[in-house]
PDB file of C-alpha atoms in Angstrom:
ATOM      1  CA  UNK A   1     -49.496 -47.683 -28.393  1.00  0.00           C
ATOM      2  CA  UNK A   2     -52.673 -49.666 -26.560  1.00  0.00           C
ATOM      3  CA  UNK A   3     -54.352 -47.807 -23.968  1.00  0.00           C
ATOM      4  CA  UNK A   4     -52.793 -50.148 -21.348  1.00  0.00           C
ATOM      5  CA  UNK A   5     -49.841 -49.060 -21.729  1.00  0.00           C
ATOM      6  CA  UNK A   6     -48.196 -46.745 -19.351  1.00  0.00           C
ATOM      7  CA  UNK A   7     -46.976 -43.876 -21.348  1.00  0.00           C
ATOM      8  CA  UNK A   8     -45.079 -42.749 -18.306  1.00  0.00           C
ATOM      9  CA  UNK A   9     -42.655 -45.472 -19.808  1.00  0.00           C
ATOM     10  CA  UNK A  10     -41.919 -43.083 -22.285  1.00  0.00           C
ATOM     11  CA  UNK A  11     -40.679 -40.088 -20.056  1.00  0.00           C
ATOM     12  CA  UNK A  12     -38.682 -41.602 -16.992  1.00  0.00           C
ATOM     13  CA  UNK A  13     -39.290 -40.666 -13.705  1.00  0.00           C
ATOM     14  CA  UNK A  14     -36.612 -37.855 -12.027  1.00  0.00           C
ATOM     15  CA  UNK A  15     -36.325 -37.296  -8.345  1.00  0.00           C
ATOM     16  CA  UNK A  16     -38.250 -34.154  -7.361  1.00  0.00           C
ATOM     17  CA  UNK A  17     -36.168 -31.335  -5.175  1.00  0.00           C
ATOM     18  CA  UNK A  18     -37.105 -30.305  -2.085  1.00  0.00           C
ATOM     19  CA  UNK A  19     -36.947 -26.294  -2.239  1.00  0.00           C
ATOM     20  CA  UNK A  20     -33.896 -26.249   0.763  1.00  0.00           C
ATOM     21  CA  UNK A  21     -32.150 -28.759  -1.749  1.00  0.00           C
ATOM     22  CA  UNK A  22     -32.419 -26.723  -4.801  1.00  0.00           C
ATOM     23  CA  UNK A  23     -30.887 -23.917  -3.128  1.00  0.00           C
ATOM     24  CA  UNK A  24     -27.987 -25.105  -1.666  1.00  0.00           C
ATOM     25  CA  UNK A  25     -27.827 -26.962  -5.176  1.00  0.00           C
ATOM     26  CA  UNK A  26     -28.052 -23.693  -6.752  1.00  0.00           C
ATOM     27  CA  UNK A  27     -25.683 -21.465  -4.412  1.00  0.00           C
ATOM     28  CA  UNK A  28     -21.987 -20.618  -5.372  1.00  0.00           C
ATOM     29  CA  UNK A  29     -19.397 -23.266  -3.932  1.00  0.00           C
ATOM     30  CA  UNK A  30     -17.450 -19.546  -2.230  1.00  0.00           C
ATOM     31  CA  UNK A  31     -19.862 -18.359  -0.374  1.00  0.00           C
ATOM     32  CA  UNK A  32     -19.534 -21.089   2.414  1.00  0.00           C
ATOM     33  CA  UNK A  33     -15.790 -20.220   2.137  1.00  0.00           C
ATOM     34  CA  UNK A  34     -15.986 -16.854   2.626  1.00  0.00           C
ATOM     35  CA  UNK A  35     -18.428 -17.432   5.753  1.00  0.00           C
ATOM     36  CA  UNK A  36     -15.652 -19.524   7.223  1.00  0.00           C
ATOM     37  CA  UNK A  37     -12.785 -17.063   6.319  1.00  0.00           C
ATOM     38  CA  UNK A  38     -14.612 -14.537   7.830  1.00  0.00           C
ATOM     39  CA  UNK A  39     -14.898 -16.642  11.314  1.00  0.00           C
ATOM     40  CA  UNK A  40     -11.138 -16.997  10.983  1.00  0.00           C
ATOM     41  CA  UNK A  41     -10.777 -13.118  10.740  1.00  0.00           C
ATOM     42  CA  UNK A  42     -12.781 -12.422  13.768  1.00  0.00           C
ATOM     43  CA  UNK A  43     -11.083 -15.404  15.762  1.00  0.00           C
ATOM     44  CA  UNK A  44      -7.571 -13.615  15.280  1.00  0.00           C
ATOM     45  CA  UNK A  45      -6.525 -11.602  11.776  1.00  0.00           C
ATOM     46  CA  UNK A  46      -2.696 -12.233  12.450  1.00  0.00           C
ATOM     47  CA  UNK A  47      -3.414 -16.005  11.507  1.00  0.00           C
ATOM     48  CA  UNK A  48      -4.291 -15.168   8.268  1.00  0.00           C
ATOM     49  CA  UNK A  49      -2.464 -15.032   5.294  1.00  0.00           C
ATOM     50  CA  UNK A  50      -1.741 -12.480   2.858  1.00  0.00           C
ATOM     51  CA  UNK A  51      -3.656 -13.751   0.106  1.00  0.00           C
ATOM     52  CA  UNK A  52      -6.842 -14.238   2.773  1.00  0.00           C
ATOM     53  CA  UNK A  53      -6.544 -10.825   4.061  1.00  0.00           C
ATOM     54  CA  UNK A  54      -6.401 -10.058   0.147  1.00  0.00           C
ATOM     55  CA  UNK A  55      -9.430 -12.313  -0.332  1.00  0.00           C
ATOM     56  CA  UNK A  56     -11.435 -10.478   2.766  1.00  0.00           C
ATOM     57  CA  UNK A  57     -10.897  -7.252   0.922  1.00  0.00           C
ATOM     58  CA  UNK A  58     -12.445  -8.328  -2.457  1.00  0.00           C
ATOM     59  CA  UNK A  59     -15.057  -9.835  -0.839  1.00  0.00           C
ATOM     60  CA  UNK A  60     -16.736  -6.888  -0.975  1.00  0.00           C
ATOM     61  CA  UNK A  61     -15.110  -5.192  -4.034  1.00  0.00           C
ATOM     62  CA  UNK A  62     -16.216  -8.617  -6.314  1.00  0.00           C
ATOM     63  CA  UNK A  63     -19.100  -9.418  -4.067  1.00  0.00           C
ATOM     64  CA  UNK A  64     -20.151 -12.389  -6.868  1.00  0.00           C
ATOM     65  CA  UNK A  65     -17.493 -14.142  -7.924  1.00  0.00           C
ATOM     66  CA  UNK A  66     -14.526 -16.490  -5.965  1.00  0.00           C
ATOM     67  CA  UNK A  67     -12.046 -13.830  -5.513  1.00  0.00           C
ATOM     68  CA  UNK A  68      -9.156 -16.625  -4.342  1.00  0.00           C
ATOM     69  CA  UNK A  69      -7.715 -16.773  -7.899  1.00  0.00           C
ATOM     70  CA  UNK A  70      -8.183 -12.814  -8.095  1.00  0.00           C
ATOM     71  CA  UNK A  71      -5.821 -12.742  -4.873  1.00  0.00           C
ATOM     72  CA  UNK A  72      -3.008 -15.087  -5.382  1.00  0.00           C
ATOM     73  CA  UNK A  73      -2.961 -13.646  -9.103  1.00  0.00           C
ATOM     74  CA  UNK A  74      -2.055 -10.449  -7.379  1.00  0.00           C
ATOM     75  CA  UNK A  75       0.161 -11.728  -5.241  1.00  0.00           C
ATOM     76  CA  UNK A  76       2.145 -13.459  -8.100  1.00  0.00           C
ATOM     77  CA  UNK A  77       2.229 -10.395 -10.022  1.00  0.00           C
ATOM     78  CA  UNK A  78       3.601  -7.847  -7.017  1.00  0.00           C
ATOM     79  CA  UNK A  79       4.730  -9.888  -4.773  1.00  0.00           C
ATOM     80  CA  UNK A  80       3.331  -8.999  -1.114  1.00  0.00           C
ATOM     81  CA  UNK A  81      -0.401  -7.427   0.037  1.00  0.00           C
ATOM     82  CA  UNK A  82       1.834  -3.412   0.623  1.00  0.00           C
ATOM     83  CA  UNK A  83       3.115  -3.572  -3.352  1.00  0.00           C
ATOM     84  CA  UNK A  84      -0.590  -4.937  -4.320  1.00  0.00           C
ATOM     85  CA  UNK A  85      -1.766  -1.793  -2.373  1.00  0.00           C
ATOM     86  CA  UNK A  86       0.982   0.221  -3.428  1.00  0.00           C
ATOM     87  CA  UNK A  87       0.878  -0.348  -7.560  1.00  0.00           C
ATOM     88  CA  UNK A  88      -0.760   1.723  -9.958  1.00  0.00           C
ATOM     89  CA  UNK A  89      -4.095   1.760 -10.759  1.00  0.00           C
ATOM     90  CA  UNK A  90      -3.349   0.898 -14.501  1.00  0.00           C
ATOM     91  CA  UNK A  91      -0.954  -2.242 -13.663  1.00  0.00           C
ATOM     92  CA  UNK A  92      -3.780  -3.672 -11.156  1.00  0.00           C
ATOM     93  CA  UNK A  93      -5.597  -3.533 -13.741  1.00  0.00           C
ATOM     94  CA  UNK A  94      -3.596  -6.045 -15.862  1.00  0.00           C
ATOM     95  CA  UNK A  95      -4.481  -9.019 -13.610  1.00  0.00           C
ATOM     96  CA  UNK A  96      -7.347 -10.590 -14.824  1.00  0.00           C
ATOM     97  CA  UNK A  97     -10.328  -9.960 -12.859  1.00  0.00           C
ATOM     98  CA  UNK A  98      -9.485  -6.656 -12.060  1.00  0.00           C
ATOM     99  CA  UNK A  99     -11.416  -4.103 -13.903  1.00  0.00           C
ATOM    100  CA  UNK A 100     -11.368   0.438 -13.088  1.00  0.00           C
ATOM    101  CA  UNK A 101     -13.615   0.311 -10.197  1.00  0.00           C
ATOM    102  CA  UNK A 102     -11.405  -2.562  -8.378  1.00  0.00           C
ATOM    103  CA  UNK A 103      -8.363  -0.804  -8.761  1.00  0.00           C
ATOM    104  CA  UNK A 104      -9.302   2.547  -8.173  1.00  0.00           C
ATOM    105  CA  UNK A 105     -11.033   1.073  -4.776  1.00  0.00           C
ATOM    106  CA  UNK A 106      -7.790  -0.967  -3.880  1.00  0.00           C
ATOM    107  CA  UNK A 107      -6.050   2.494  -4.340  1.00  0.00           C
ATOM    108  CA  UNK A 108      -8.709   3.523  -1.559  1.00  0.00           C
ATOM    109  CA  UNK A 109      -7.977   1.484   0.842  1.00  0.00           C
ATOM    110  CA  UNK A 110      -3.922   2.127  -0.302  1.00  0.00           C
ATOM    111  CA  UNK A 111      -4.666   5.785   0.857  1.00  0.00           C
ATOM    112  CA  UNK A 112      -6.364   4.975   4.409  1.00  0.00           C
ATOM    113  CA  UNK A 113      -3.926   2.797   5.581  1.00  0.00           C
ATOM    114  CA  UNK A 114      -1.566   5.487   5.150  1.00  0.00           C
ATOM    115  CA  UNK A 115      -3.907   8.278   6.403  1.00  0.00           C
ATOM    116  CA  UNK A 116      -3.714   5.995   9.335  1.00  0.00           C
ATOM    117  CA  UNK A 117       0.408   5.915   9.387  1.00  0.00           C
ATOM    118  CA  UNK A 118       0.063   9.588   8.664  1.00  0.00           C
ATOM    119  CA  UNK A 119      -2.000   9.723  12.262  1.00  0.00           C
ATOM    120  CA  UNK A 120       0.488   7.750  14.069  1.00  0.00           C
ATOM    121  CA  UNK A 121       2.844  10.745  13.454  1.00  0.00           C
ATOM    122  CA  UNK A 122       0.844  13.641  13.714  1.00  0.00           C
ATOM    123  CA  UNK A 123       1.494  15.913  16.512  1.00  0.00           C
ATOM    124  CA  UNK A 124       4.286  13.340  18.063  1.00  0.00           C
ATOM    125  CA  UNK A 125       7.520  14.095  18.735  1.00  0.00           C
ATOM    126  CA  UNK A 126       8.903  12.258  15.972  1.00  0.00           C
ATOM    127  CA  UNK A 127      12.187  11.572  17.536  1.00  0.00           C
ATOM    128  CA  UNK A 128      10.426   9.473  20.135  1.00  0.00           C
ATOM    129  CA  UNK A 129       8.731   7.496  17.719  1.00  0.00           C
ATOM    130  CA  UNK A 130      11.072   6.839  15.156  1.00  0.00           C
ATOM    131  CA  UNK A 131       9.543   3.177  14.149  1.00  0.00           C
ATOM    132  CA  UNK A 132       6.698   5.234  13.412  1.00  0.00           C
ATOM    133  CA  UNK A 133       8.173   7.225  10.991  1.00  0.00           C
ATOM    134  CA  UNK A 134      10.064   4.661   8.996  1.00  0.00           C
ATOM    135  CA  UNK A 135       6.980   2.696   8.628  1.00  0.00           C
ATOM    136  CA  UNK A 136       4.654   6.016   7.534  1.00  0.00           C
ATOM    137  CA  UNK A 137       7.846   6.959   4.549  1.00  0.00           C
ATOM    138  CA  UNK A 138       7.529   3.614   3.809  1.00  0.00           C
ATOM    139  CA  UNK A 139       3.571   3.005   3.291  1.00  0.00           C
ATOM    140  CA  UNK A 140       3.512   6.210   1.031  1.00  0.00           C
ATOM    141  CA  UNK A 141       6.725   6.012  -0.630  1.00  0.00           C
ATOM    142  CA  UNK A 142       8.176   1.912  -0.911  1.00  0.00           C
ATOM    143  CA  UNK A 143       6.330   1.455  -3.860  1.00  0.00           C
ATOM    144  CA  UNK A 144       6.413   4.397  -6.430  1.00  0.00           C
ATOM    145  CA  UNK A 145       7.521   3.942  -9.805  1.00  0.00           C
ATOM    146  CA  UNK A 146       9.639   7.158  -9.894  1.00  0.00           C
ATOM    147  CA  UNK A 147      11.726   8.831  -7.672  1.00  0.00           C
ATOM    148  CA  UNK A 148       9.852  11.393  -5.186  1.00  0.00           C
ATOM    149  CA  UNK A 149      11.825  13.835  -2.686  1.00  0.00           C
ATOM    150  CA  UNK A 150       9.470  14.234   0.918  1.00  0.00           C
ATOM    151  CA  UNK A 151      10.344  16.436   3.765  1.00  0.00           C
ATOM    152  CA  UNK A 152       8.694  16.219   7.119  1.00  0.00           C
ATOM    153  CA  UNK A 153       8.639  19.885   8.723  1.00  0.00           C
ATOM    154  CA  UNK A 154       9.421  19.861  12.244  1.00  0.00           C
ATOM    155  CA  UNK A 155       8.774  22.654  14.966  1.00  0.00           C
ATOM    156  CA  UNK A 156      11.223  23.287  17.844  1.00  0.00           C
ATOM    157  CA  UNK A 157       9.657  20.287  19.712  1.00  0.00           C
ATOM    158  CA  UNK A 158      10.253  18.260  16.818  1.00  0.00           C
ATOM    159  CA  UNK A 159       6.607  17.675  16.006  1.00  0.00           C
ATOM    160  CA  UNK A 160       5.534  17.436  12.552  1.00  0.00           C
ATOM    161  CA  UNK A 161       4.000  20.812  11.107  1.00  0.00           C
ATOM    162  CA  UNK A 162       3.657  20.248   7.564  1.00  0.00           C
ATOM    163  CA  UNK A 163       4.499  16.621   4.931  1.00  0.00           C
ATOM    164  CA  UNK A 164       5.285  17.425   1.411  1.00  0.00           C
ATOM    165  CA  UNK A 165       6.781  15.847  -1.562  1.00  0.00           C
ATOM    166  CA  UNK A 166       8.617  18.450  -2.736  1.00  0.00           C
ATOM    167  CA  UNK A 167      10.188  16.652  -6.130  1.00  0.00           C
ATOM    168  CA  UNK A 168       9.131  14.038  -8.359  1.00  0.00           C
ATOM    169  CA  UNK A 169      11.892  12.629 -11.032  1.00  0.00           C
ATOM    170  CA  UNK A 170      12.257   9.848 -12.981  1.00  0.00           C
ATOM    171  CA  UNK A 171      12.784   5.895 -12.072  1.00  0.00           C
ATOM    172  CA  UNK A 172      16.329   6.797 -10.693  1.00  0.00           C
ATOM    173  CA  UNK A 173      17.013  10.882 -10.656  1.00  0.00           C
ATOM    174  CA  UNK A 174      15.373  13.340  -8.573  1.00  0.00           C
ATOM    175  CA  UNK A 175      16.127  16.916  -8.675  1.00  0.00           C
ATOM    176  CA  UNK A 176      16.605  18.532  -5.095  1.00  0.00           C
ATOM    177  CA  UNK A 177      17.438  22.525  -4.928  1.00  0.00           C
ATOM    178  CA  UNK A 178      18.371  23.129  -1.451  1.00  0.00           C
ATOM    179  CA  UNK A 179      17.587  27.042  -1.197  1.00  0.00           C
ATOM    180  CA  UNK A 180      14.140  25.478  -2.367  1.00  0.00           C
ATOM    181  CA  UNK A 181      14.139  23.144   1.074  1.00  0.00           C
ATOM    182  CA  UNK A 182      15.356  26.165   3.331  1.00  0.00           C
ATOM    183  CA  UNK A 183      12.689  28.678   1.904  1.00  0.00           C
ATOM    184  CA  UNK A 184      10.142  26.456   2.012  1.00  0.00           C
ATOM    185  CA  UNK A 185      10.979  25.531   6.247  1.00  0.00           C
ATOM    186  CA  UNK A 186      11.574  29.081   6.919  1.00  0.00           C
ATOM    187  CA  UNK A 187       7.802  29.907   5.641  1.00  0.00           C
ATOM    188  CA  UNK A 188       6.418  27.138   7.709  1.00  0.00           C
ATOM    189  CA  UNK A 189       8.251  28.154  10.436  1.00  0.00           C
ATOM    190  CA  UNK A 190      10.444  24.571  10.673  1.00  0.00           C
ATOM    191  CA  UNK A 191      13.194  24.688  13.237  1.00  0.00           C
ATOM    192  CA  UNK A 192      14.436  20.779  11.679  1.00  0.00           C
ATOM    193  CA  UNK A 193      13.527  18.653   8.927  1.00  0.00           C
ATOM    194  CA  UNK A 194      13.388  15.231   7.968  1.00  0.00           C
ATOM    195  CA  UNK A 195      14.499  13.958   4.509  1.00  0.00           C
ATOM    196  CA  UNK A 196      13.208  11.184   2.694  1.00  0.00           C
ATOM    197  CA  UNK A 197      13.317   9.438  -0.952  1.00  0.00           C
ATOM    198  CA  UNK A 198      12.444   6.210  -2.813  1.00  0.00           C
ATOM    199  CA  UNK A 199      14.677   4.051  -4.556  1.00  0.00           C
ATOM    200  CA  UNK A 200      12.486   2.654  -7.176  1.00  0.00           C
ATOM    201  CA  UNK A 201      15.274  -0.047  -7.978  1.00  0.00           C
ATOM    202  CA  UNK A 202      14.894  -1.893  -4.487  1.00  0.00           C
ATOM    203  CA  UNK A 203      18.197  -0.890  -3.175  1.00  0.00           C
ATOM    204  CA  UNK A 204      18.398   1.680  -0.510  1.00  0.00           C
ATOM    205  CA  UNK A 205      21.877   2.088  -0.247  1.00  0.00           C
ATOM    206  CA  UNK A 206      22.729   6.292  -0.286  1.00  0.00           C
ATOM    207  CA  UNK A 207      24.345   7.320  -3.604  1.00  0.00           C
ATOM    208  CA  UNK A 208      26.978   9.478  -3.669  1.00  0.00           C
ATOM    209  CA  UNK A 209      24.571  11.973  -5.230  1.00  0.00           C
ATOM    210  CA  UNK A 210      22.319  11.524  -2.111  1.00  0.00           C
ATOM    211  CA  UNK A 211      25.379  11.951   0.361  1.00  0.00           C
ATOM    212  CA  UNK A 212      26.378  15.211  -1.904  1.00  0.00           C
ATOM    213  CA  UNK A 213      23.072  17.231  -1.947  1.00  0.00           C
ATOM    214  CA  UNK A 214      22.192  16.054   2.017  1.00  0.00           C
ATOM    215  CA  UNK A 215      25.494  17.993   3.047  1.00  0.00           C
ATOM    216  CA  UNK A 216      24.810  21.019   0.613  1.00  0.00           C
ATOM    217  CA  UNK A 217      21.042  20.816   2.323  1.00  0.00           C
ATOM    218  CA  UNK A 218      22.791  21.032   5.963  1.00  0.00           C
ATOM    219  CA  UNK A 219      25.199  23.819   5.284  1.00  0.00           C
ATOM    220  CA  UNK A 220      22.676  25.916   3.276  1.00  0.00           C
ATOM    221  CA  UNK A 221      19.875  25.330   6.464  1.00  0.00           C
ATOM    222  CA  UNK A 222      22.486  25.034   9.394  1.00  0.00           C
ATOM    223  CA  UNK A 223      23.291  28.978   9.378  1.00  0.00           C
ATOM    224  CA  UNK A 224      19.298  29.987   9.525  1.00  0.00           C
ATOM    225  CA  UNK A 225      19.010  28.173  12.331  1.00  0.00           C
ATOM    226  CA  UNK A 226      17.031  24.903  10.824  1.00  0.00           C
ATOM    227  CA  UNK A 227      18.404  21.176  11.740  1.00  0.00           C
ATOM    228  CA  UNK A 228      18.533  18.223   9.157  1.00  0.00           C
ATOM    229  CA  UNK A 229      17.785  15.112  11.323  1.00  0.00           C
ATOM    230  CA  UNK A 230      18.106  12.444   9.036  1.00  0.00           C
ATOM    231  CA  UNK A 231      17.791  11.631   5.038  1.00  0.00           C
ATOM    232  CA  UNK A 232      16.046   8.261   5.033  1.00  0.00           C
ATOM    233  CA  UNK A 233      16.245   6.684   1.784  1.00  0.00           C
ATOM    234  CA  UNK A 234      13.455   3.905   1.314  1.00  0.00           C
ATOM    235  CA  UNK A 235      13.952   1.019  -0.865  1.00  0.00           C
ATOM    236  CA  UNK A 236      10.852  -2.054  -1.618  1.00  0.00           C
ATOM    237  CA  UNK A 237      13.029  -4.473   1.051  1.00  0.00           C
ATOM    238  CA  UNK A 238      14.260  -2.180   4.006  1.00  0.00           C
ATOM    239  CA  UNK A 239      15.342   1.292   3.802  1.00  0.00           C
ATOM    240  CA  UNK A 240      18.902   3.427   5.025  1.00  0.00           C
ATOM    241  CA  UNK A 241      19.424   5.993   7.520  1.00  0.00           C
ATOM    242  CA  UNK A 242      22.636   8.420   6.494  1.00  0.00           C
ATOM    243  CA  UNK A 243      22.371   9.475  10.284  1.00  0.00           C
ATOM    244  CA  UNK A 244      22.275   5.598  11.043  1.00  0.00           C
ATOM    245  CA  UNK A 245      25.040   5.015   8.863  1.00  0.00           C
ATOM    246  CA  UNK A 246      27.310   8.122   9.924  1.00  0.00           C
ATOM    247  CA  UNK A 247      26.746   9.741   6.537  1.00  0.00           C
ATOM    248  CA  UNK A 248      25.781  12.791   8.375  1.00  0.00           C
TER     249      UNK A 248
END
């Protein structure tokens, strides 16, 4: 090489990048979407879709990656944003991007929303607000695996005194000892009760079984002076009222 020649030749010229350009260069293609889905939220949350609410959430949860596929993966695998909410901690975390600390959190948020159903109930008479009280058996109970037996303890103006799951059993048995129900009213003081259970399966059509042990329950609590209300049986899709459905 001569001196006259340019060794710039030899090492092309690049555009240089302002700073501003670098960065936008540089910052994650999701963050501008998750400044716009959070305008949408604040405009009006009932426009939004499950699997944006579902994206809002992880927002924070997965605060550096683009939690879209994360969402609709859960989706695909339970089926609406109450059974995301409602599975296990150790089947959340068999969708991919969902480690301990994401599912334990989603489990979280599970419990305050129905700590918040809970509070719709509390200290109500619950005959008055009956919508109320389908929806709270439902957020704690539509999506167990297993069977689980709750009664709602009510005093003599049918507000709720005490909420306990007084059996746990398998996917499609629970067992439910009626002396067990009236002992436990008659220490709280209950003049009526509400009965509730999951079908795991879906269906919440009464079994015979559950039409059986509801009138042993009513004879063994009618005589001490305690009322049966209703046995609400709560299935993933809807739920069954033996009152309702003049079981009862």
């Amino acid at each position: 090489m001569n001196g006259d020649d340019d060794e710039r030749a030899f090492f092309p010229e690049r555009p240089v990048r302002s700073p501003a350009k670098a960065v936008a260069a540089d910052k994650p293609h999701y963050l501008g979407h998750r400044d716009r889905l959070r305008e949408r939220f604040a405009a009006g949350p009932n426009t939004l879709p499950d699997y944006e609410l579902l994206e809002l959430l992880l927002f924070r949860l997965i605060p550096r990656a683009d939690t879209k596929p994360v969402a609709k993966a859960l989706l695909a695998r339970f089926g609406t944003l109450a059974e995301v909410l409602g599975a296990p901690i150790e089947r959340l975390q068999e969708v991919k991007g969902i480690g301990p600390a994401v599912a334990l959190d989603l489990k979280v948020v599970a419990a305050t929303a129905q700590r918040m159903a809970r509070g719709e109930i509390a200290s109500r008479e619950l005959l008055s607000t009956w919508t109320q009280v389908l929806e709270y058996c439902r957020s704690v109970m539509a999506f167990e695996e297993r069977e689980q037996f709750r009664i709602l303890f009510l005093d003599k103006k049918n507000a709720l005194i005490a909420d306990e799951v007084q059996q746990v059993g398998t996917v499609d048995h629970t067992p439910v000892y009626p002396r067990e129900v009236v002992r436990r009213a008659l220490e709280l003081s209950a003049t009526a009760i509400i009965l509730a259970h999951n079908h795991p399966s879906g269906d919440p059509t009464p079994s015979r079984a559950d039409i059986e042990m509801t009138k042993l329950i009513i004879e063994t609590a009618k005589p001490l002076g305690i009322a049966v209300h209703d046995h609400i049986i709560i299935g993933r899709k809807g739920h069954s009222s033996m009152k309702g459905l003049l079981l009862i």
